[in-house]
PDB file of C-alpha atoms in Angstrom:
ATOM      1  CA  UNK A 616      64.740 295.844  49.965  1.00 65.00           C
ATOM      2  CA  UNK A 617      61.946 294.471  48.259  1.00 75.00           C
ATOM      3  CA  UNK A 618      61.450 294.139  44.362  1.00 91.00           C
ATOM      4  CA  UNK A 619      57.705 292.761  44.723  1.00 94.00           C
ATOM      5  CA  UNK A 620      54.969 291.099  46.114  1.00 95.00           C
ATOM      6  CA  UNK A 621      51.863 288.885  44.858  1.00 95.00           C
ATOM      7  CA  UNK A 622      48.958 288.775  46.935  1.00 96.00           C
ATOM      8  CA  UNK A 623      46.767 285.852  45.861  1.00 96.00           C
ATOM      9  CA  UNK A 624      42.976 287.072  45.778  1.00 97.00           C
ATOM     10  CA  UNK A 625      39.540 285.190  45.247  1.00 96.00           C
ATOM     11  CA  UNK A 626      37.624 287.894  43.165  1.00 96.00           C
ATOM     12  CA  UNK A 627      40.465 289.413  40.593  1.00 93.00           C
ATOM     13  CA  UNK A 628      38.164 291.823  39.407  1.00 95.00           C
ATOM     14  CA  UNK A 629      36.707 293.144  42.810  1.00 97.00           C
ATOM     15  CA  UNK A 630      40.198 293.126  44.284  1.00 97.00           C
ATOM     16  CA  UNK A 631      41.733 295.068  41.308  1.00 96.00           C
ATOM     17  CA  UNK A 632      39.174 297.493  41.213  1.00 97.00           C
ATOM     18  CA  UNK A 633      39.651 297.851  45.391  1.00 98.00           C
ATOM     19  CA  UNK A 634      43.581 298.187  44.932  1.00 98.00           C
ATOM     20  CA  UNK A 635      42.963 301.124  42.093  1.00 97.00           C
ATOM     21  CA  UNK A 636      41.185 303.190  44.015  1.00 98.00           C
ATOM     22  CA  UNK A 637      42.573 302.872  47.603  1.00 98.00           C
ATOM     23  CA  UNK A 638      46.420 302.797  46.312  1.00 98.00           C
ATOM     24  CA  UNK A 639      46.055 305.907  44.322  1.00 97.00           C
ATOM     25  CA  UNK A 640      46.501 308.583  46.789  1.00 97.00           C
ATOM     26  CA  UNK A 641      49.740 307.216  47.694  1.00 97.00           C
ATOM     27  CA  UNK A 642      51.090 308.050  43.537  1.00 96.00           C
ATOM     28  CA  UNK A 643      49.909 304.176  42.749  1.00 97.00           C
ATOM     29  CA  UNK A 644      48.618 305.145  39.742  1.00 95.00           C
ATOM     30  CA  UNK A 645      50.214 302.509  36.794  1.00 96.00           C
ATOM     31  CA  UNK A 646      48.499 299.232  35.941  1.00 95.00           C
ATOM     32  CA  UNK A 647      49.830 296.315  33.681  1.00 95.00           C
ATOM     33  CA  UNK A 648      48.467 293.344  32.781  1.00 95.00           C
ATOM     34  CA  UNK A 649      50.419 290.060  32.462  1.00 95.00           C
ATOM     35  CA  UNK A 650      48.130 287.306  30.319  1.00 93.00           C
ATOM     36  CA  UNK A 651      49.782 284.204  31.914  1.00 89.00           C
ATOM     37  CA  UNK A 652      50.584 281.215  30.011  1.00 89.00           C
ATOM     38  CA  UNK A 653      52.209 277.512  30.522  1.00 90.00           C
ATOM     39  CA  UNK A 654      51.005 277.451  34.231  1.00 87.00           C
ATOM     40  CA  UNK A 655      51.831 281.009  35.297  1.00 88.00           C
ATOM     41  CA  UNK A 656      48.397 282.577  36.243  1.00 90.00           C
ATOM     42  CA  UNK A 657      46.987 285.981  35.057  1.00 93.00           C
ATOM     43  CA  UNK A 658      48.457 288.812  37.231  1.00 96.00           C
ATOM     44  CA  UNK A 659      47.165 292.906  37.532  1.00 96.00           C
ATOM     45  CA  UNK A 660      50.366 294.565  38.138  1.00 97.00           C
ATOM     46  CA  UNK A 661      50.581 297.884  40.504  1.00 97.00           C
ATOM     47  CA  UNK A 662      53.447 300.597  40.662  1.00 97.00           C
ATOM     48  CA  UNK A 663      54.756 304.330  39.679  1.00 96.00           C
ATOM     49  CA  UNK A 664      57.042 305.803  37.476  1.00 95.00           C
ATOM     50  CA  UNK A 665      56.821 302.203  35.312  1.00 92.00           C
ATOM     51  CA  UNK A 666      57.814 300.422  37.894  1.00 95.00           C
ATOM     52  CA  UNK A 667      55.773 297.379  38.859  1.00 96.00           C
ATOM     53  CA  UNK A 668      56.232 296.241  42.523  1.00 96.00           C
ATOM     54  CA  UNK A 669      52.164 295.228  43.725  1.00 97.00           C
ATOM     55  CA  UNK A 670      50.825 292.133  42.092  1.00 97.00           C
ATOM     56  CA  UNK A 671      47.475 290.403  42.056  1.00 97.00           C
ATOM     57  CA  UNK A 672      46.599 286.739  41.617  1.00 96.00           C
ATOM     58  CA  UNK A 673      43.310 284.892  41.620  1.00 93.00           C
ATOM     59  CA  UNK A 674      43.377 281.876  43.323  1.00 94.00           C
ATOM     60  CA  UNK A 675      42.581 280.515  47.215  1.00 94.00           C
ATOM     61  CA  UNK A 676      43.838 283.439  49.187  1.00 94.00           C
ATOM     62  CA  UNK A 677      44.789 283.355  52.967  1.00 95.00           C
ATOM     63  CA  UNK A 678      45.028 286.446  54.817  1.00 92.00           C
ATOM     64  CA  UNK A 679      46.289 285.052  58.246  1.00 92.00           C
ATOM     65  CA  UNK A 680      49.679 284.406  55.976  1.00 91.00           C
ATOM     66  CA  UNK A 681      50.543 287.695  54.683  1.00 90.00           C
ATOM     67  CA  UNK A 682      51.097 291.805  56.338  1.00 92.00           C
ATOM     68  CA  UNK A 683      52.618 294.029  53.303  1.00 94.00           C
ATOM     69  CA  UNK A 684      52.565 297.581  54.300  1.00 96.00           C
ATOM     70  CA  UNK A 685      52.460 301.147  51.975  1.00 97.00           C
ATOM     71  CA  UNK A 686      55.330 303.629  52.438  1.00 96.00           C
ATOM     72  CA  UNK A 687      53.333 307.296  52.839  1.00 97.00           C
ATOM     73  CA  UNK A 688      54.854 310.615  51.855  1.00 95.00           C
ATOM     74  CA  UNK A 689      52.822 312.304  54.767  1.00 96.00           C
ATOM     75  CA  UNK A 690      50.295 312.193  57.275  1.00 97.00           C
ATOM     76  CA  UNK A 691      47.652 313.156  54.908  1.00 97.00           C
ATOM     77  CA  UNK A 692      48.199 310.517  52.403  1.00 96.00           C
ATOM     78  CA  UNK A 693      47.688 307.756  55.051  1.00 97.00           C
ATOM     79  CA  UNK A 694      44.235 309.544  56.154  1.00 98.00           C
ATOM     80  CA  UNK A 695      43.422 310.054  52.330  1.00 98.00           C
ATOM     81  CA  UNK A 696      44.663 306.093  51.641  1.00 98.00           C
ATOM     82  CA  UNK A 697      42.213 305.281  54.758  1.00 98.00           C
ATOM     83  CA  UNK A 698      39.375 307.136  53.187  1.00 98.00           C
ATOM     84  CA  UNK A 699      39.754 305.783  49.503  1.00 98.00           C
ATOM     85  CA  UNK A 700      40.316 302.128  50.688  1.00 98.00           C
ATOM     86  CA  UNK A 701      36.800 302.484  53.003  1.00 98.00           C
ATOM     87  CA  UNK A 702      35.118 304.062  49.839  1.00 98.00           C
ATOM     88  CA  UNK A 703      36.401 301.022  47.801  1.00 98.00           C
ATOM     89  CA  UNK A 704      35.041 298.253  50.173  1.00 97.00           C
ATOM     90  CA  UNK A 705      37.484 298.067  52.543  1.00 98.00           C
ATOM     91  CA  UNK A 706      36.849 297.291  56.446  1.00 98.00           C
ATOM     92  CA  UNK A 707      38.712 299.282  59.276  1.00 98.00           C
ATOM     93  CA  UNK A 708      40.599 297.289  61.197  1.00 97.00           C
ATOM     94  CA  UNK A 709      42.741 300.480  62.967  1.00 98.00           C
ATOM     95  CA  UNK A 710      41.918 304.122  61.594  1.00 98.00           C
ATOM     96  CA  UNK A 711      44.763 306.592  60.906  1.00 98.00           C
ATOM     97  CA  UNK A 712      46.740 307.966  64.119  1.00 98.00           C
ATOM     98  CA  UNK A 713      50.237 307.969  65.906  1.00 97.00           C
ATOM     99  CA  UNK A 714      51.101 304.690  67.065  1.00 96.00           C
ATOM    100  CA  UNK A 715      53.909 305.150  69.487  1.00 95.00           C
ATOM    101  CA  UNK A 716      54.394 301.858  70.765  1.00 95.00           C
ATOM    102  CA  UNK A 717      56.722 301.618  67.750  1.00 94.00           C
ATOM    103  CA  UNK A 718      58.270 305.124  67.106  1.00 92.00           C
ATOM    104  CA  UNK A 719      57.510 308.787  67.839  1.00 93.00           C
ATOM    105  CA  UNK A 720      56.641 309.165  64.260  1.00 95.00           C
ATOM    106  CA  UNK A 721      55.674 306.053  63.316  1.00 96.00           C
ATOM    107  CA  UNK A 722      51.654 307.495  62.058  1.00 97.00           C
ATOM    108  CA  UNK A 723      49.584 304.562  60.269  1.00 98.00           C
ATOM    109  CA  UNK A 724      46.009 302.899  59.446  1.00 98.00           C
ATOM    110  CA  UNK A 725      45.156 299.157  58.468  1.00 98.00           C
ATOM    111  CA  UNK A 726      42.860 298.479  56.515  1.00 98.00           C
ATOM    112  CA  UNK A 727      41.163 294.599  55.691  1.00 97.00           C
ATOM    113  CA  UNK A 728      40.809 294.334  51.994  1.00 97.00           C
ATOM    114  CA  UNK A 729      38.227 292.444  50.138  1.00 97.00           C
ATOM    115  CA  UNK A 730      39.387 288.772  51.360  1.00 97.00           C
ATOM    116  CA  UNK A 731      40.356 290.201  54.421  1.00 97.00           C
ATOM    117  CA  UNK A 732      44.513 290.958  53.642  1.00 97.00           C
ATOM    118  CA  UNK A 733      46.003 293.425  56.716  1.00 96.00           C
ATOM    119  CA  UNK A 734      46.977 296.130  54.889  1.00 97.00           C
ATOM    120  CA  UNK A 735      49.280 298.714  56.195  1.00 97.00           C
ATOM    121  CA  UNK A 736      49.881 302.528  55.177  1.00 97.00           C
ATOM    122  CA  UNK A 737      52.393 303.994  56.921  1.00 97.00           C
ATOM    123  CA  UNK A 738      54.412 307.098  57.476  1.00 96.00           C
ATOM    124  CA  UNK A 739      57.699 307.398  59.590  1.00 96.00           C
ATOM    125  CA  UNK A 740      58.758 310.767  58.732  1.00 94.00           C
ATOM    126  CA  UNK A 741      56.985 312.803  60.804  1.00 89.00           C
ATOM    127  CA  UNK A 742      55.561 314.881  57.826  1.00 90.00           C
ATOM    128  CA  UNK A 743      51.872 315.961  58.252  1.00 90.00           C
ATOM    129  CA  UNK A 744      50.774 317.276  54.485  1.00 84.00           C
TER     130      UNK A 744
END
């Protein structure tokens, strides 16, 4: 299992404005930020309940290295993920629906961020709403 994950981004501001808006309909809803000192950069901190498990980074980013994918409650909060993350500048890359190649419940979208990062919102449970 995964604690966390830093995602290295060339526009911290435009990213962490993207990442509030398209993460909260999936209960993202707590920020932190870490002031970095002695060589550890600046980081905008994501999570629920406290817990801080999505980080940003400014820096060089490069989007061909990296997939991280969102765990979704339902059906509905991938489509309502989908619409926030368009609304915040985000580009389609596959819109919300069944992909059964992998599983018989395995319903997702991805979604290129501001500097072009796959991101993945998923839901394996079957759930609609």
């Amino acid at each position: 299992m995964l604690d966390h994950v830093i995602v290295t981004v060339s526009d911290f501001a435009r990213s962490t404005a993207f990442y509030e808006q398209a993460l909260k309909p999936l209960g993202i809803t707590d920020f932190l930020d870490f002031k970095g000192q002695d060589g550890h950069p600046d980081l905008k901190g994501f999570g629920t309940d406290g817990r801080f498990f999505f980080w940003l980074k400014e820096g060089r980013p490069d989007p061909d290295a990296v997939h991280f994918g969102f765990r979704a409650k339902s059906q509905a909060e991938v489509n309502a993920f989908f619409k926030a993350a368009i609304a915040a500048g985000g580009r389609e890359k596959t819109a919300p629906a069944a992909q059964l190649q992998y599983h018989r419940d395995y319903y997702a979208t991805w979604v290129l961020d501001p500097d072009g990062h796959d991101v993945e919102v998923v839901n394996k449970t079957g759930q609609i709403d």
